[in-house]
């Protein structure tokens, strides 16, 4: 597949969005160091992000007609918003308990789940070339993240949060594709993330002490970076890419996200180091993801 086709397919947008979203675990660890709780982080993140989604939608869609949503589309927007609420809640608890790196390994089981969902919908098995690409990327991720990064025994609760995040995100990823095409990625993000914020205000805010919502200026600074760089901008890019790309291929491409997380963890946190085996894993992931261009359209 040539470069122009790669750009038209939407996979380039998915790649850029994945790169930006990979910083989420880094920002979350920096925010946790400022004594911010998981639920407070989630509420702050979406309270800051949703107005930006609305402002971005108003600017990007200015002068364009806005056809009314069907009841089914409203229902699916609500469903994806709730799914993302559950996925984000599980994911940030996994980051808190497992650390940024190991939690990425568990979360990035979701491309396999997307592949299974797509195969079930199409009632056929994925092509063996795609299976090999995924297996190579996941093997590389395992080599990269498993050895000694969790600082001790892996807790069952942390793994449960990670698996829950992956499962919800896989269904969210697959369902959202049916909405971004008719609604556009901008309008979908505006509506779906609004539902996510409402869910957080309903389920998380009442049980959160007011003292936990008071955060330091440094924590707020990291929060703003997370919101702009790892939430709003990549969400617009990701779902514009998904509206053009095959969901399973986009999911496999996104598996280079943990590589970015680990590299940045090396830069930001001096206590994190890569072993030779982990460097090998990084190379395996990059080679596997790069081979997507060779298997595009093959079964």
CSV table of C-alpha atoms in Angstrom, one decimal:
chain,number,residue,atom,x,y,z
A,1,UNK,CA,0.0,0.0,0.0
A,2,UNK,CA,1.5,3.3,-1.1
A,3,UNK,CA,1.8,6.4,1.2
A,4,UNK,CA,-1.2,8.2,-0.5
A,5,UNK,CA,-3.4,5.2,0.0
A,6,UNK,CA,-2.2,4.9,3.6
A,7,UNK,CA,-3.3,8.5,4.2
A,8,UNK,CA,-6.6,8.1,2.5
A,9,UNK,CA,-7.4,4.9,4.5
A,10,UNK,CA,-7.4,6.8,7.8
A,11,UNK,CA,-4.6,4.7,9.3
A,12,UNK,CA,-2.2,7.7,9.4
A,13,UNK,CA,-4.7,9.5,11.5
A,14,UNK,CA,-5.1,6.5,13.8
A,15,UNK,CA,-1.3,6.4,14.1
A,16,UNK,CA,-1.0,10.1,15.1
A,17,UNK,CA,-3.9,9.7,17.6
A,18,UNK,CA,-2.3,6.6,19.1
A,19,UNK,CA,1.0,8.5,19.6
A,20,UNK,CA,-0.7,11.3,21.4
A,21,UNK,CA,-2.9,9.0,23.5
A,22,UNK,CA,0.1,7.0,24.6
A,23,UNK,CA,1.1,9.9,26.8
A,24,UNK,CA,-2.0,9.5,28.9
A,25,UNK,CA,-0.3,7.0,31.3
A,26,UNK,CA,2.6,9.4,31.7
A,27,UNK,CA,0.4,12.3,32.5
A,28,UNK,CA,-1.7,10.2,34.9
A,29,UNK,CA,1.4,9.1,36.9
A,30,UNK,CA,2.5,12.7,37.2
A,31,UNK,CA,-0.9,13.7,38.4
A,32,UNK,CA,-1.1,10.9,40.9
A,33,UNK,CA,2.2,12.1,42.3
A,34,UNK,CA,0.3,15.3,43.2
A,35,UNK,CA,-2.0,13.3,45.5
A,36,UNK,CA,-4.9,13.4,43.1
A,37,UNK,CA,-7.4,10.4,43.4
A,38,UNK,CA,-8.5,8.4,40.4
A,39,UNK,CA,-12.1,9.6,40.6
A,40,UNK,CA,-11.0,13.2,40.9
A,41,UNK,CA,-8.7,12.9,37.9
A,42,UNK,CA,-11.5,11.4,35.8
A,43,UNK,CA,-14.0,14.2,36.7
A,44,UNK,CA,-11.5,16.9,36.1
A,45,UNK,CA,-10.4,15.3,32.8
A,46,UNK,CA,-13.8,15.2,31.3
A,47,UNK,CA,-15.1,18.5,32.9
A,48,UNK,CA,-12.2,20.2,31.1
A,49,UNK,CA,-12.4,18.1,27.9
A,50,UNK,CA,-16.2,18.3,27.0
A,51,UNK,CA,-16.4,22.1,26.6
A,52,UNK,CA,-13.4,21.8,24.3
A,53,UNK,CA,-15.2,19.1,22.3
A,54,UNK,CA,-18.2,21.4,21.9
A,55,UNK,CA,-16.0,24.4,21.0
A,56,UNK,CA,-14.1,22.4,18.5
A,57,UNK,CA,-17.4,21.0,17.0
A,58,UNK,CA,-18.8,24.5,16.7
A,59,UNK,CA,-15.8,25.8,14.9
A,60,UNK,CA,-15.2,22.8,12.6
A,61,UNK,CA,-18.9,22.4,11.7
A,62,UNK,CA,-19.7,26.1,11.4
A,63,UNK,CA,-22.1,26.7,8.5
A,64,UNK,CA,-22.7,23.0,7.9
A,65,UNK,CA,-26.1,21.4,8.2
A,66,UNK,CA,-26.8,19.3,11.3
A,67,UNK,CA,-29.4,16.7,10.4
A,68,UNK,CA,-31.3,15.4,13.4
A,69,UNK,CA,-30.2,12.1,14.9
A,70,UNK,CA,-32.5,9.0,14.7
A,71,UNK,CA,-33.6,7.4,17.9
A,72,UNK,CA,-31.2,4.5,17.2
A,73,UNK,CA,-28.3,7.0,16.8
A,74,UNK,CA,-29.2,8.7,20.1
A,75,UNK,CA,-29.2,5.3,21.8
A,76,UNK,CA,-25.8,4.3,20.3
A,77,UNK,CA,-24.3,7.7,21.3
A,78,UNK,CA,-25.5,7.1,24.9
A,79,UNK,CA,-24.2,3.5,24.8
A,80,UNK,CA,-20.8,4.5,23.6
A,81,UNK,CA,-20.6,7.3,26.2
A,82,UNK,CA,-21.4,4.8,29.0
A,83,UNK,CA,-18.9,2.3,27.6
A,84,UNK,CA,-16.2,4.9,27.6
A,85,UNK,CA,-17.0,5.9,31.1
A,86,UNK,CA,-16.6,2.3,32.4
A,87,UNK,CA,-13.5,1.8,30.2
A,88,UNK,CA,-11.8,5.0,31.5
A,89,UNK,CA,-12.8,4.3,35.1
A,90,UNK,CA,-11.2,0.8,34.9
A,91,UNK,CA,-8.2,2.0,32.9
A,92,UNK,CA,-7.2,4.8,35.4
A,93,UNK,CA,-7.6,2.3,38.3
A,94,UNK,CA,-5.4,-0.1,36.4
A,95,UNK,CA,-2.7,2.6,35.9
A,96,UNK,CA,-2.9,3.4,39.6
A,97,UNK,CA,-2.5,-0.2,40.6
A,98,UNK,CA,-0.3,-1.7,37.9
A,99,UNK,CA,1.6,1.4,36.7
A,100,UNK,CA,1.6,3.0,33.3
A,101,UNK,CA,3.5,0.3,31.5
A,102,UNK,CA,1.9,-3.0,32.6
A,103,UNK,CA,-1.6,-1.4,32.4
A,104,UNK,CA,-0.9,-0.6,28.7
A,105,UNK,CA,-0.1,-4.3,28.1
A,106,UNK,CA,-3.4,-5.4,29.5
A,107,UNK,CA,-5.4,-2.6,27.8
A,108,UNK,CA,-3.9,-3.4,24.4
A,109,UNK,CA,-5.5,-6.8,24.4
A,110,UNK,CA,-8.4,-4.8,23.0
A,111,UNK,CA,-7.3,-5.1,19.3
A,112,UNK,CA,-7.6,-8.9,19.6
A,113,UNK,CA,-11.1,-8.4,21.0
A,114,UNK,CA,-12.0,-6.0,18.1
A,115,UNK,CA,-10.7,-8.7,15.7
A,116,UNK,CA,-13.0,-11.3,17.4
A,117,UNK,CA,-16.0,-8.9,17.2
A,118,UNK,CA,-15.4,-8.2,13.6
A,119,UNK,CA,-15.0,-11.9,12.8
A,120,UNK,CA,-18.3,-12.6,14.6
A,121,UNK,CA,-20.1,-9.9,12.7
A,122,UNK,CA,-18.7,-11.2,9.4
A,123,UNK,CA,-19.1,-14.8,10.4
A,124,UNK,CA,-15.6,-15.7,9.2
A,125,UNK,CA,-12.2,-16.1,10.8
A,126,UNK,CA,-9.6,-13.2,10.3
A,127,UNK,CA,-7.1,-13.9,7.6
A,128,UNK,CA,-3.9,-15.7,8.8
A,129,UNK,CA,-1.7,-12.7,7.8
A,130,UNK,CA,-3.7,-10.4,10.1
A,131,UNK,CA,-3.4,-13.0,12.9
A,132,UNK,CA,0.3,-13.1,12.4
A,133,UNK,CA,0.6,-9.3,12.5
A,134,UNK,CA,-1.4,-9.2,15.7
A,135,UNK,CA,0.5,-12.1,17.3
A,136,UNK,CA,3.9,-10.4,16.5
A,137,UNK,CA,2.8,-7.1,17.9
A,138,UNK,CA,1.4,-8.6,21.1
A,139,UNK,CA,4.5,-10.8,21.6
A,140,UNK,CA,6.7,-7.7,21.2
A,141,UNK,CA,4.5,-5.8,23.7
A,142,UNK,CA,4.8,-8.7,26.2
A,143,UNK,CA,8.6,-8.7,25.8
A,144,UNK,CA,8.6,-5.0,26.3
A,145,UNK,CA,6.4,-4.6,29.3
A,146,UNK,CA,6.4,-7.8,31.4
A,147,UNK,CA,9.9,-8.1,32.9
A,148,UNK,CA,10.0,-6.4,36.2
A,149,UNK,CA,8.0,-3.3,35.4
A,150,UNK,CA,5.3,-3.6,38.0
A,151,UNK,CA,7.7,-3.5,40.9
A,152,UNK,CA,6.3,-6.6,42.6
A,153,UNK,CA,3.4,-9.1,42.4
A,154,UNK,CA,0.7,-8.2,40.0
A,155,UNK,CA,-2.6,-7.8,41.9
A,156,UNK,CA,-5.7,-9.5,40.7
A,157,UNK,CA,-7.7,-6.3,41.2
A,158,UNK,CA,-5.4,-4.4,38.9
A,159,UNK,CA,-5.6,-7.1,36.2
A,160,UNK,CA,-9.4,-7.1,36.5
A,161,UNK,CA,-9.5,-3.4,36.0
A,162,UNK,CA,-7.2,-3.7,33.0
A,163,UNK,CA,-9.2,-6.5,31.4
A,164,UNK,CA,-12.4,-4.6,32.0
A,165,UNK,CA,-11.0,-1.5,30.4
A,166,UNK,CA,-9.9,-3.5,27.3
A,167,UNK,CA,-13.2,-5.3,26.9
A,168,UNK,CA,-15.3,-2.1,27.2
A,169,UNK,CA,-12.9,-0.2,24.9
A,170,UNK,CA,-13.1,-2.9,22.2
A,171,UNK,CA,-16.9,-2.7,22.1
A,172,UNK,CA,-16.7,1.1,22.2
A,173,UNK,CA,-14.2,1.1,19.3
A,174,UNK,CA,-16.3,-1.2,17.2
A,175,UNK,CA,-19.7,0.5,17.9
A,176,UNK,CA,-18.3,4.0,17.3
A,177,UNK,CA,-17.4,3.1,13.8
A,178,UNK,CA,-21.0,2.8,12.8
A,179,UNK,CA,-21.7,6.3,14.1
A,180,UNK,CA,-18.7,8.3,12.9
A,181,UNK,CA,-19.5,7.7,9.3
A,182,UNK,CA,-23.1,9.1,9.3
A,183,UNK,CA,-22.5,11.7,12.0
A,184,UNK,CA,-18.9,12.7,11.4
A,185,UNK,CA,-16.2,12.2,13.9
A,186,UNK,CA,-16.5,15.7,15.4
A,187,UNK,CA,-20.2,15.5,16.2
A,188,UNK,CA,-19.8,11.9,17.5
A,189,UNK,CA,-17.1,13.0,19.9
A,190,UNK,CA,-19.2,15.9,21.1
A,191,UNK,CA,-22.2,13.8,21.9
A,192,UNK,CA,-20.5,10.6,23.2
A,193,UNK,CA,-18.1,12.4,25.5
A,194,UNK,CA,-20.9,14.5,26.9
A,195,UNK,CA,-22.7,11.3,27.9
A,196,UNK,CA,-19.4,10.1,29.5
A,197,UNK,CA,-19.2,13.4,31.6
A,198,UNK,CA,-22.8,13.1,32.7
A,199,UNK,CA,-22.2,9.5,33.8
A,200,UNK,CA,-19.2,10.6,35.8
A,201,UNK,CA,-21.1,13.4,37.5
A,202,UNK,CA,-24.0,11.0,38.3
A,203,UNK,CA,-21.9,8.0,39.5
A,204,UNK,CA,-18.6,9.4,40.8
A,205,UNK,CA,-19.2,13.0,42.0
A,206,UNK,CA,-21.8,12.3,44.8
A,207,UNK,CA,-19.4,10.0,46.6
A,208,UNK,CA,-16.3,12.2,46.2
A,209,UNK,CA,-15.4,14.5,49.1
A,210,UNK,CA,-15.0,18.2,48.1
A,211,UNK,CA,-11.5,18.2,49.4
A,212,UNK,CA,-10.4,15.6,46.7
A,213,UNK,CA,-11.6,18.0,43.9
A,214,UNK,CA,-9.1,20.7,45.1
A,215,UNK,CA,-5.9,20.1,43.2
A,216,UNK,CA,-2.6,21.9,43.1
A,217,UNK,CA,-1.6,24.2,40.2
A,218,UNK,CA,1.0,21.7,39.1
A,219,UNK,CA,-1.6,18.9,38.9
A,220,UNK,CA,-3.9,21.2,37.0
A,221,UNK,CA,-1.1,22.0,34.5
A,222,UNK,CA,-0.5,18.3,33.9
A,223,UNK,CA,-4.3,17.8,33.6
A,224,UNK,CA,-4.6,20.5,30.9
A,225,UNK,CA,-1.8,18.8,28.9
A,226,UNK,CA,-3.6,15.5,29.2
A,227,UNK,CA,-6.9,17.0,28.2
A,228,UNK,CA,-5.6,18.8,25.1
A,229,UNK,CA,-2.7,16.6,23.9
A,230,UNK,CA,-4.0,13.1,25.0
A,231,UNK,CA,-7.8,13.5,24.9
A,232,UNK,CA,-9.4,16.1,22.7
A,233,UNK,CA,-7.1,16.4,19.7
A,234,UNK,CA,-6.4,12.7,19.4
A,235,UNK,CA,-10.1,11.8,19.8
A,236,UNK,CA,-10.9,14.0,16.8
A,237,UNK,CA,-8.1,12.4,14.8
A,238,UNK,CA,-8.8,8.8,15.9
A,239,UNK,CA,-12.5,8.7,15.0
A,240,UNK,CA,-11.9,10.6,11.8
A,241,UNK,CA,-9.5,7.8,11.0
A,242,UNK,CA,-11.9,5.1,12.2
A,243,UNK,CA,-14.6,6.5,9.9
A,244,UNK,CA,-12.2,5.6,7.0
A,245,UNK,CA,-10.3,2.6,8.2
A,246,UNK,CA,-11.0,-1.0,8.9
A,247,UNK,CA,-11.5,-1.3,12.7
A,248,UNK,CA,-9.4,-4.5,13.1
A,249,UNK,CA,-6.5,-3.0,11.2
A,250,UNK,CA,-6.7,0.2,13.1
A,251,UNK,CA,-6.7,-1.7,16.3
A,252,UNK,CA,-3.6,-3.6,15.4
A,253,UNK,CA,-1.9,-0.4,14.3
A,254,UNK,CA,-2.7,1.2,17.7
A,255,UNK,CA,-0.5,-1.5,19.4
A,256,UNK,CA,2.6,0.7,19.0
A,257,UNK,CA,1.0,2.9,21.8
A,258,UNK,CA,2.7,1.0,24.6
A,259,UNK,CA,6.1,1.4,22.9
A,260,UNK,CA,5.6,5.2,23.1
A,261,UNK,CA,4.5,5.0,26.7
A,262,UNK,CA,7.6,3.0,27.7
A,263,UNK,CA,10.0,5.3,25.8
A,264,UNK,CA,8.5,8.4,27.4
A,265,UNK,CA,8.6,6.7,30.8
A,266,UNK,CA,12.4,6.2,30.3
A,267,UNK,CA,12.7,9.9,29.6
A,268,UNK,CA,10.5,11.3,32.4
A,269,UNK,CA,11.0,8.8,35.2
A,270,UNK,CA,14.6,8.0,36.1
A,271,UNK,CA,13.7,4.8,38.0
A,272,UNK,CA,12.5,3.1,34.8
A,273,UNK,CA,15.0,1.2,32.6
A,274,UNK,CA,14.8,-1.2,29.6
A,275,UNK,CA,16.5,-4.5,29.6
A,276,UNK,CA,17.9,-6.0,26.3
A,277,UNK,CA,14.8,-8.2,26.1
A,278,UNK,CA,12.6,-5.2,26.3
A,279,UNK,CA,14.5,-3.4,23.6
A,280,UNK,CA,14.0,-6.5,21.4
A,281,UNK,CA,10.2,-6.3,22.2
A,282,UNK,CA,10.1,-2.7,21.0
A,283,UNK,CA,11.7,-3.7,17.7
A,284,UNK,CA,9.2,-6.6,17.3
A,285,UNK,CA,6.3,-4.3,17.8
A,286,UNK,CA,7.5,-1.7,15.3
A,287,UNK,CA,8.3,-4.3,12.7
A,288,UNK,CA,4.9,-6.0,13.2
A,289,UNK,CA,2.9,-2.7,13.0
A,290,UNK,CA,4.9,-1.6,9.9
A,291,UNK,CA,4.0,-4.9,8.2
A,292,UNK,CA,0.3,-3.8,8.2
A,293,UNK,CA,1.1,-2.0,4.9
A,294,UNK,CA,2.1,-5.4,3.4
A,295,UNK,CA,-1.0,-7.3,4.5
A,296,UNK,CA,-3.6,-4.6,3.8
A,297,UNK,CA,-6.5,-6.1,1.9
A,298,UNK,CA,-5.2,-9.7,2.1
A,299,UNK,CA,-7.0,-12.5,3.9
